[in-house]
Structure formats: C-alpha cells, structure tokens
Coordinates of C-alpha atoms and ligand atoms in Angstrom, one line a residue:
X1 CA 113.3 99.5 246.4
X2 CA 111.2 97.3 249.3
X3 CA 109.4 94.5 248.0
X4 CA 105.6 95.4 248.1
X5 CA 103.0 93.3 249.6
X6 CA 98.8 93.9 247.3
X7 CA 96.7 92.9 250.6
X8 CA 92.9 92.3 249.9
X9 CA 90.7 95.5 251.2
X10 CA 88.4 94.5 254.0
X11 CA 88.3 91.2 256.2
X12 CA 91.2 89.7 254.9
X13 CA 92.9 93.2 255.4
X14 CA 92.0 93.3 259.3
X15 CA 92.6 89.0 259.5
X16 CA 96.4 89.5 258.3
X17 CA 97.5 92.9 260.4
X18 CA 96.4 90.7 263.5
X19 CA 99.0 86.9 261.9
X20 CA 101.9 90.0 260.4
X21 CA 102.2 91.7 263.6
X22 CA 101.7 88.5 265.6
X23 CA 105.2 87.6 263.3
X24 CA 106.4 90.0 264.7
X25 CA 106.0 92.8 261.9
X26 CA 105.8 96.5 262.4
X27 CA 102.0 97.4 261.4
X28 CA 101.4 101.1 262.7
X29 CA 101.6 102.3 259.9
X30 CA 98.9 100.2 258.2
X31 CA 96.8 100.4 261.2
X32 CA 96.9 104.6 261.1
X33 CA 96.5 104.5 256.9
X34 CA 92.9 106.5 257.1
X35 CA 91.8 106.6 253.6
X36 CA 95.5 105.3 252.1
X37 CA 95.5 102.5 249.6
X38 CA 100.1 103.3 249.8
X39 CA 101.6 103.1 252.6
X40 CA 105.6 101.8 253.7
X41 CA 106.7 100.7 257.3
X42 CA 110.6 100.5 257.6
X43 CA 111.0 97.2 255.6
X44 CA 107.8 96.8 253.3
X45 CA 105.1 99.4 250.7
X46 CA 102.0 98.2 250.7
X47 CA 99.2 98.6 248.3
X48 CA 95.8 97.9 249.0
X49 CA 93.2 96.5 246.3
X50 CA 89.9 95.0 245.8
X51 CA 91.1 90.4 245.8
X52 CA 90.4 90.1 242.3
X53 CA 92.9 93.4 241.3
X54 CA 95.3 92.3 244.1
X55 CA 96.2 89.3 241.2
X56 CA 96.0 91.9 238.9
X57 CA 98.9 94.1 240.3
X58 CA 100.5 90.7 241.0
X59 CA 100.6 89.2 237.8
X60 CA 101.8 92.4 236.6
X61 CA 104.9 92.6 238.9
X62 CA 103.2 96.1 240.7
X63 CA 103.3 94.0 243.4
X64 CA 105.5 91.0 244.3
X65 CA 103.4 89.3 246.2
X66 CA 99.9 89.6 247.6
X67 CA 97.5 88.2 250.2
X68 CA 94.8 87.2 248.5
X69 CA 91.6 84.9 249.2
X70 CA 91.6 81.2 247.5
X71 CA 88.3 81.7 246.0
X72 CA 89.3 85.2 244.0
X73 CA 91.9 82.5 242.0
X74 CA 89.7 80.0 241.9
X75 CA 87.2 82.5 240.0
X76 CA 90.0 84.3 237.9
X77 CA 92.6 82.6 235.9
X78 CA 95.8 84.7 236.9
X79 CA 99.2 83.6 235.9
X80 CA 100.8 84.6 239.2
X81 CA 101.9 81.3 241.4
X82 CA 100.2 80.2 244.3
X83 CA 102.9 80.2 247.5
X84 CA 101.0 78.4 250.2
X85 CA 98.0 79.1 252.4
X86 CA 97.6 81.5 255.2
X87 CA 95.7 80.4 258.2
X88 CA 93.6 83.3 258.2
X89 CA 90.5 83.3 255.8
X90 CA 88.8 80.3 256.1
X91 CA 84.8 80.2 254.3
X92 CA 83.1 78.0 252.1
X93 CA 81.4 78.0 249.1
X94 CA 77.7 77.5 249.2
X95 CA 73.9 78.1 247.9
X96 CA 72.1 79.1 249.9
X97 CA 67.9 80.2 249.8
X98 CA 65.7 80.9 251.8
X99 CA 64.0 79.1 254.0
X100 CA 62.1 76.7 253.4
X101 CA 62.1 77.4 250.0
X102 CA 60.4 75.6 247.0
X103 CA 62.7 74.5 243.9
X104 CA 60.8 75.8 240.7
X105 CA 60.0 73.0 238.7
X106 CA 61.7 75.4 235.7
X107 CA 65.6 76.1 235.0
X108 CA 66.5 77.3 238.7
X109 CA 68.3 81.2 238.6
X110 CA 71.1 81.6 240.7
X111 CA 73.0 85.1 241.8
X112 CA 76.6 85.1 242.2
X113 CA 79.9 87.1 242.6
X114 CA 81.6 84.6 241.5
X115 CA 80.3 82.9 238.2
X116 CA 82.1 81.2 236.9
X117 CA 82.8 78.6 240.0
X118 CA 78.7 78.9 239.6
X119 CA 78.4 77.8 236.3
X120 CA 81.2 74.6 236.5
X121 CA 79.6 73.8 240.4
X122 CA 75.7 73.2 238.3
X123 CA 78.1 71.5 235.1
X124 CA 79.3 69.4 236.8
X125 CA 75.8 68.5 238.4
X126 CA 74.4 68.0 235.1
X127 CA 71.7 70.6 236.1
X128 CA 71.0 73.9 233.7
X129 CA 70.5 76.2 235.4
X130 CA 69.9 80.7 234.6
X131 CA 72.9 82.8 236.2
X132 CA 72.4 86.5 237.5
X133 CA 76.5 88.4 237.7
X134 CA 76.1 90.5 241.1
X135 CA 78.7 93.2 242.7
X136 CA 77.9 92.2 246.4
X137 CA 75.4 91.6 249.1
X138 CA 73.8 88.8 246.7
X139 CA 71.7 87.5 250.0
X140 CA 68.9 90.4 248.2
X141 CA 68.2 88.6 245.3
X142 CA 67.1 85.5 247.4
X143 CA 64.5 88.0 249.6
X144 CA 63.6 90.6 246.2
X145 CA 62.7 87.8 244.0
X146 CA 65.7 88.4 241.7
X147 CA 66.9 84.6 242.0
X148 CA 65.8 81.5 243.9
X149 CA 69.4 80.6 245.1
X150 CA 73.0 82.3 245.8
X151 CA 75.8 80.9 245.4
X152 CA 78.5 82.6 247.9
X153 CA 81.2 82.2 249.8
X154 CA 80.0 82.0 253.9
X155 CA 82.2 83.1 256.5
X156 CA 80.6 83.2 259.6
X157 CA 77.1 83.1 258.4
X158 CA 76.3 85.2 259.8
X159 CA 75.0 87.6 256.1
X160 CA 72.7 84.1 255.7
X161 CA 70.9 84.4 258.9
X162 CA 70.5 87.5 259.7
X163 CA 69.0 88.1 255.6
X164 CA 66.3 84.7 256.7
X165 CA 69.2 82.5 254.3
X166 CA 69.9 78.5 255.0
X167 CA 72.4 76.8 253.2
X168 CA 71.4 74.3 250.9
X169 CA 74.7 72.5 249.2
X170 CA 78.0 73.5 250.4
X171 CA 81.5 72.4 247.9
X172 CA 84.4 73.9 248.5
X173 CA 87.1 74.8 251.7
X174 CA 89.2 78.0 250.8
X175 CA 92.1 80.1 252.6
X176 CA 93.8 83.6 252.2
X177 CA 96.5 82.3 250.6
X178 CA 100.4 83.7 250.1
X179 CA 100.4 85.0 246.2
X180 CA 103.9 86.1 244.3
X181 CA 104.5 87.3 240.7
X182 CA 106.2 85.1 238.4
X183 CA 109.4 86.5 237.9
X184 CA 109.9 88.8 241.3
X185 CA 110.9 85.8 242.9
X186 CA 113.3 84.6 240.6
X187 CA 115.2 88.9 240.4
X188 CA 114.1 89.3 244.1
X189 CA 115.1 86.2 245.9
X190 CA 117.2 88.2 247.9
X191 CA 115.0 90.6 249.5
X192 CA 111.7 87.7 249.2
X193 CA 112.1 84.7 250.9
X194 CA 112.3 86.3 254.7
X195 CA 109.4 87.6 254.1
X196 CA 108.2 84.3 252.6
X197 CA 108.8 82.4 254.9
X198 CA 108.0 83.6 258.0
X199 CA 104.6 84.4 256.4
X200 CA 104.4 80.7 256.5
X201 CA 105.5 79.8 260.6
X202 CA 101.6 79.3 260.8
X203 CA 102.5 79.6 264.6
X204 CA 101.6 82.4 264.2
X205 CA 98.0 82.1 263.6
X206 CA 94.6 83.9 265.8
Ligands
PRP1 C1 80.8 87.9 251.7 C2 80.0 87.2 251.3 C3 79.1 87.0 252.1 C4 79.8 87.6 253.5 C5 79.5 86.3 254.2 O1 80.6 89.5 251.5 O2 80.1 88.0 250.0 O3 78.2 88.7 251.6 O4 80.7 87.6 253.2 O5 79.9 86.4 255.9 P1 80.0 85.9 256.8 O6 79.2 84.4 256.5 O7 80.4 86.1 258.4 O8 78.5 86.4 257.0 P2 81.3 90.9 252.3 O9 81.7 91.0 253.4 O10 83.0 90.2 251.3 O11 80.5 92.1 250.9 P3 79.9 92.2 249.7 O12 78.0 91.4 250.0 O13 80.1 93.3 249.4 O14 80.6 91.2 248.6

C-alpha cells in the first residue's frame, strides 16, 4: 500500500506543492484534483483536510505523514510524532486590535480560533480576559464590537491591514511541520524514510 500523506487544505497546500515539486515529486494529479479529497500519485496517496483534522488522521494512523501548521500543533494536543520543520508556512501569533484602540478599564474581551493559546498567553501575563471562540474571519470581531482584540496568526499581514487592524503584540513563531503516525514510523520505516529524508532537504525551499 502506498504511504498516505494528509495535507492541510488552502494556503499550506499551495506552498507544500511548490516545495514538493521543487524536490522532484510529481504533483500533477494533485494540481488537477478539482474538489476531490483523495488523490493518488505514482508513489503516494494524499488526503486533504483542515489542519486539526490532519493531526487526527495522522494520530489514528489513517495517514502515515501529515503537513500541518505549527500553530495547530500548539493549540491541539495530539499523540503524533513531530518530525521536522518545513521551509514554508512561516507565521506568527499576535494580539491585534483596531488602530488607536482605547482599552477598556474592565476585563478585555479577546476573540480567537486559538482559545488554548490565548488562555495560556494571558495567564502567563497574569491578566484575566474573557475569551470568545470563533471559527474564522476573526478580524471581524474588533471591527464589529464583538471583542476588544483578537489573537490570531499573521502571515503576510494583509488581512489585518485590509481590515484596519494593527499588531499590539507578537508572541510565537511557527512554520509548517512534518508529522508522522508513531506506529507507521516503525512498521513502514522503509517506505517512509526516503520521503522524510527528501522533505527534510531544506535546499528545495521556495
Ligand atoms: C488566516 C488567519 C488570518 C490570515 C492571516 O486565516 O486566521 O485571518 O490567515 O494571513 P495574512 O497575514 O497573510 O493576511 P485563513 O486564511 O486560514 O482563514 P480563516 O480566517 O477562515 O481562518
């Protein structure tokens, strides 16, 4: 059976494919996959999922390897092997708010997809905040008055800028990571090692 790689859909997928093809792998079936969520190349099988689900598929051994953002590994605890950083998907975690924001005297309200990271960050600062969980487009929250600020990943900074938000504080840096199922690494070592070795070749960077 061909090794299975779970790939985070969206921006990481695009960056991974560029990197992967630079390493000499055939990506043609993936580029032309349309809305398919499973694709086979000559040597590999790919499944496409959201970041937290990539981790789940790898943890349960449905996928042998996974490509996922470091932010996801920091937010969701998972029993997977975090193998190595990949040379793309660089981003940072930041507190952001509206330009010229006047902070309230009472408890701040923070909206985020990353409630675990947010909680730990403010706890470390000794600050008590109210956290509101959102699933995406979190930049809307300060603009619409749902929250005083957001905690979110910033990659190019374009989303913040185009929505009139500015960074108040940055506190974690991430890149994409290669993760592996623990037993796959033992049982399928022979098939997986050449792929892992190629992926760790940072020369193929974009
Ligand atoms: C992420 C993140 C920001 C944006 C940052 O969202 O939550 O909104 O990317 O990227 P930038 O600094 O390059 O603009 P994503 O695209 O994953 O969509 P989402 O808002 O639906 O989570």
